[in-house]
PDB file of C-alpha atoms in Angstrom:
ATOM      1  CA  PHE A   1     -52.511  97.127  91.250  1.00  0.00           C
ATOM      2  CA  ILE A   2     -49.455  97.370  93.471  1.00  0.00           C
ATOM      3  CA  ASP A   3     -49.422  95.703  96.879  1.00  0.00           C
ATOM      4  CA  GLY A   4     -53.137  94.994  96.608  1.00  0.00           C
ATOM      5  CA  LEU A   5     -54.160  98.585  95.885  1.00  0.00           C
ATOM      6  CA  PRO A   6     -55.134 100.317  92.626  1.00  0.00           C
ATOM      7  CA  PHE A   7     -52.271 102.149  90.911  1.00  0.00           C
ATOM      8  CA  LYS A   8     -54.291 104.603  88.855  1.00  0.00           C
ATOM      9  CA  PRO A   9     -51.376 106.265  87.013  1.00  0.00           C
ATOM     10  CA  ASN A  10     -50.971 103.008  85.071  1.00  0.00           C
ATOM     11  CA  TYR A  11     -54.653 102.719  84.095  1.00  0.00           C
ATOM     12  CA  ARG A  12     -55.170 102.772  80.321  1.00  0.00           C
ATOM     13  CA  ARG A  13     -58.255 103.175  78.145  1.00  0.00           C
ATOM     14  CA  TYR A  14     -58.610 101.389  74.836  1.00  0.00           C
ATOM     15  CA  LYS A  15     -61.183 102.096  72.204  1.00  0.00           C
ATOM     16  CA  ILE A  16     -61.629  98.871  70.245  1.00  0.00           C
ATOM     17  CA  ARG A  17     -60.531  99.640  66.671  1.00  0.00           C
ATOM     18  CA  ASP A  18     -59.953  96.405  64.791  1.00  0.00           C
ATOM     19  CA  THR A  19     -62.861  94.309  66.046  1.00  0.00           C
ATOM     20  CA  GLN A  20     -66.230  94.668  64.354  1.00  0.00           C
ATOM     21  CA  GLY A  21     -69.365  94.113  66.411  1.00  0.00           C
ATOM     22  CA  VAL A  22     -69.412  92.469  69.802  1.00  0.00           C
ATOM     23  CA  ASP A  23     -66.639  89.879  69.924  1.00  0.00           C
ATOM     24  CA  ASP A  24     -65.269  89.442  73.420  1.00  0.00           C
ATOM     25  CA  PHE A  25     -62.445  87.140  72.326  1.00  0.00           C
ATOM     26  CA  ALA A  26     -61.209  89.399  69.516  1.00  0.00           C
ATOM     27  CA  SER A  27     -61.483  92.459  71.775  1.00  0.00           C
ATOM     28  CA  ILE A  28     -59.323  90.807  74.425  1.00  0.00           C
ATOM     29  CA  ARG A  29     -56.750  89.821  71.780  1.00  0.00           C
ATOM     30  CA  GLU A  30     -56.676  93.394  70.468  1.00  0.00           C
ATOM     31  CA  VAL A  31     -56.285  95.092  73.848  1.00  0.00           C
ATOM     32  CA  VAL A  32     -53.672  92.634  75.138  1.00  0.00           C
ATOM     33  CA  SER A  33     -51.742  92.984  71.876  1.00  0.00           C
ATOM     34  CA  ARG A  34     -51.785  96.766  71.909  1.00  0.00           C
ATOM     35  CA  ARG A  35     -50.911  97.099  75.600  1.00  0.00           C
ATOM     36  CA  PHE A  36     -48.083  94.578  75.707  1.00  0.00           C
ATOM     37  CA  GLN A  37     -46.641  95.610  72.328  1.00  0.00           C
ATOM     38  CA  LYS A  38     -46.314  99.144  73.709  1.00  0.00           C
ATOM     39  CA  LEU A  39     -44.762  97.923  76.964  1.00  0.00           C
ATOM     40  CA  HIS A  40     -42.339  95.789  74.941  1.00  0.00           C
ATOM     41  CA  ASP A  41     -41.474  98.592  72.490  1.00  0.00           C
ATOM     42  CA  ASP A  42     -40.873 101.078  75.311  1.00  0.00           C
ATOM     43  CA  ALA A  43     -38.794  98.484  77.242  1.00  0.00           C
ATOM     44  CA  GLN A  44     -41.116  98.845  80.231  1.00  0.00           C
ATOM     45  CA  VAL A  45     -41.510  96.222  82.914  1.00  0.00           C
ATOM     46  CA  PHE A  46     -44.419  93.818  82.491  1.00  0.00           C
ATOM     47  CA  PRO A  47     -46.762  93.319  85.437  1.00  0.00           C
ATOM     48  CA  ASP A  48     -46.177  90.222  87.554  1.00  0.00           C
ATOM     49  CA  LEU A  49     -49.690  88.975  86.822  1.00  0.00           C
ATOM     50  CA  LEU A  50     -52.245  89.590  84.085  1.00  0.00           C
ATOM     51  CA  LEU A  51     -55.811  88.875  85.204  1.00  0.00           C
ATOM     52  CA  VAL A  52     -58.212  88.306  82.321  1.00  0.00           C
ATOM     53  CA  ASP A  53     -61.928  88.736  82.950  1.00  0.00           C
ATOM     54  CA  GLY A  54     -63.656  85.563  81.782  1.00  0.00           C
ATOM     55  CA  GLY A  55     -63.144  81.867  81.402  1.00  0.00           C
ATOM     56  CA  LYS A  56     -60.996  79.523  79.380  1.00  0.00           C
ATOM     57  CA  GLY A  57     -61.916  81.139  76.039  1.00  0.00           C
ATOM     58  CA  GLN A  58     -60.926  84.630  77.134  1.00  0.00           C
ATOM     59  CA  LEU A  59     -57.695  83.276  78.605  1.00  0.00           C
ATOM     60  CA  SER A  60     -56.932  81.511  75.311  1.00  0.00           C
ATOM     61  CA  SER A  61     -57.502  84.778  73.436  1.00  0.00           C
ATOM     62  CA  ALA A  62     -55.030  86.618  75.652  1.00  0.00           C
ATOM     63  CA  MET A  63     -52.444  83.859  75.231  1.00  0.00           C
ATOM     64  CA  ALA A  64     -52.974  83.953  71.436  1.00  0.00           C
ATOM     65  CA  ALA A  65     -52.105  87.663  71.498  1.00  0.00           C
ATOM     66  CA  PHE A  66     -48.780  86.914  73.197  1.00  0.00           C
ATOM     67  CA  ARG A  67     -48.004  84.135  70.689  1.00  0.00           C
ATOM     68  CA  ALA A  68     -48.794  86.450  67.754  1.00  0.00           C
ATOM     69  CA  LEU A  69     -46.455  89.092  69.200  1.00  0.00           C
ATOM     70  CA  ASP A  70     -43.798  86.497  70.013  1.00  0.00           C
ATOM     71  CA  ILE A  71     -43.607  87.952  73.528  1.00  0.00           C
ATOM     72  CA  THR A  72     -43.144  85.868  76.648  1.00  0.00           C
ATOM     73  CA  PRO A  73     -46.101  86.798  78.832  1.00  0.00           C
ATOM     74  CA  PRO A  74     -46.159  87.353  82.561  1.00  0.00           C
ATOM     75  CA  VAL A  75     -48.226  84.925  84.609  1.00  0.00           C
ATOM     76  CA  VAL A  76     -51.663  85.017  82.995  1.00  0.00           C
ATOM     77  CA  ILE A  77     -54.846  83.769  84.637  1.00  0.00           C
ATOM     78  CA  SER A  78     -58.544  84.370  84.115  1.00  0.00           C
ATOM     79  CA  LEU A  79     -61.387  84.703  86.578  1.00  0.00           C
ATOM     80  CA  ALA A  80     -64.818  83.475  85.463  1.00  0.00           C
ATOM     81  CA  LYS A  81     -67.648  85.430  87.051  1.00  0.00           C
ATOM     82  CA  ARG A  82     -70.453  82.949  87.723  1.00  0.00           C
ATOM     83  CA  GLU A  83     -68.582  80.339  89.726  1.00  0.00           C
ATOM     84  CA  GLU A  84     -65.520  82.536  90.455  1.00  0.00           C
ATOM     85  CA  GLU A  85     -63.258  79.874  88.928  1.00  0.00           C
ATOM     86  CA  ILE A  86     -59.626  80.661  88.142  1.00  0.00           C
ATOM     87  CA  TYR A  87     -58.277  79.335  84.856  1.00  0.00           C
ATOM     88  CA  LEU A  88     -54.582  78.761  84.200  1.00  0.00           C
ATOM     89  CA  PRO A  89     -53.155  78.437  80.661  1.00  0.00           C
ATOM     90  CA  ASP A  90     -51.933  74.844  80.914  1.00  0.00           C
ATOM     91  CA  ALA A  91     -54.467  73.419  83.354  1.00  0.00           C
ATOM     92  CA  ASP A  92     -57.388  71.281  82.249  1.00  0.00           C
ATOM     93  CA  GLU A  93     -59.523  72.107  85.268  1.00  0.00           C
ATOM     94  CA  PRO A  94     -60.102  75.503  86.892  1.00  0.00           C
ATOM     95  CA  LEU A  95     -58.834  76.338  90.338  1.00  0.00           C
ATOM     96  CA  ARG A  96     -61.581  76.860  92.881  1.00  0.00           C
ATOM     97  CA  LEU A  97     -60.738  78.882  95.974  1.00  0.00           C
ATOM     98  CA  SER A  98     -62.931  79.275  99.022  1.00  0.00           C
ATOM     99  CA  ARG A  99     -65.389  82.150  98.649  1.00  0.00           C
ATOM    100  CA  HIS A 100     -63.853  83.513 101.842  1.00  0.00           C
ATOM    101  CA  SER A 101     -60.264  83.311 100.589  1.00  0.00           C
ATOM    102  CA  TYR A 102     -58.347  86.588 100.721  1.00  0.00           C
ATOM    103  CA  ALA A 103     -56.666  85.673  97.430  1.00  0.00           C
ATOM    104  CA  LEU A 104     -60.039  85.293  95.701  1.00  0.00           C
ATOM    105  CA  ARG A 105     -61.277  88.530  97.232  1.00  0.00           C
ATOM    106  CA  LEU A 106     -58.226  90.370  95.879  1.00  0.00           C
ATOM    107  CA  LEU A 107     -58.793  88.965  92.386  1.00  0.00           C
ATOM    108  CA  GLN A 108     -62.457  89.974  92.573  1.00  0.00           C
ATOM    109  CA  TYR A 109     -61.448  93.458  93.695  1.00  0.00           C
ATOM    110  CA  VAL A 110     -59.078  93.811  90.720  1.00  0.00           C
ATOM    111  CA  ARG A 111     -61.742  92.578  88.289  1.00  0.00           C
ATOM    112  CA  ASP A 112     -64.450  94.799  89.755  1.00  0.00           C
ATOM    113  CA  GLU A 113     -62.174  97.862  89.645  1.00  0.00           C
ATOM    114  CA  ALA A 114     -61.390  97.134  85.988  1.00  0.00           C
ATOM    115  CA  HIS A 115     -65.146  96.887  85.296  1.00  0.00           C
ATOM    116  CA  ARG A 116     -65.790 100.168  87.077  1.00  0.00           C
ATOM    117  CA  PHE A 117     -63.076 101.933  85.104  1.00  0.00           C
ATOM    118  CA  ALA A 118     -64.165 100.459  81.759  1.00  0.00           C
ATOM    119  CA  GLN A 119     -67.841 101.249  82.366  1.00  0.00           C
ATOM    120  CA  HIS A 120     -66.972 104.839  83.239  1.00  0.00           C
ATOM    121  CA  TYR A 121     -65.092 105.166  79.925  1.00  0.00           C
ATOM    122  CA  HIS A 122     -67.994 103.558  78.058  1.00  0.00           C
ATOM    123  CA  HIS A 123     -70.381 106.126  79.604  1.00  0.00           C
ATOM    124  CA  ILE A 124     -68.075 108.958  78.521  1.00  0.00           C
ATOM    125  CA  LEU A 125     -67.990 107.642  74.941  1.00  0.00           C
ATOM    126  CA  ARG A 126     -71.767 107.160  74.857  1.00  0.00           C
ATOM    127  CA  ARG A 127     -72.350 110.661  76.221  1.00  0.00           C
ATOM    128  CA  ARG A 128     -70.031 112.123  73.565  1.00  0.00           C
ATOM    129  CA  SER A 129     -71.785 110.245  70.757  1.00  0.00           C
ATOM    130  CA  MET A 130     -75.228 111.397  71.976  1.00  0.00           C
ATOM    131  CA  LEU A 131     -74.102 114.999  72.231  1.00  0.00           C
ATOM    132  CA  GLY A 132     -72.367 114.858  68.850  1.00  0.00           C
ATOM    133  CA  ASP A 133     -68.981 115.690  70.342  1.00  0.00           C
TER     134      ASP A 133
END
């Protein structure tokens, strides 16, 4: 997102390769590692903020990816769905914004757009596998 709006030319799709089965934490580590290693290798600018979908565990997985790569991350936060709590890497307690906060609405918009994009890709992959393509 740039200035609060989707910037679709920078959208990327990742097929999970190294993680077996359903492992949300390992999948997040893999995708963060692959994306930021490529940005680092190509000397591209990191985003100002990385929003991770999930709670403290998902945030820890993303931070572990940066440590493994020995890359200084941008600001990294996570947004947990049920209570819409915002987790910060070094904070013990989540940040809770008003449900009517424009900041929270923007974070929800980013998360929901990421879900929409990922689900669309998942449907494409499922369709291909059913058709034998």
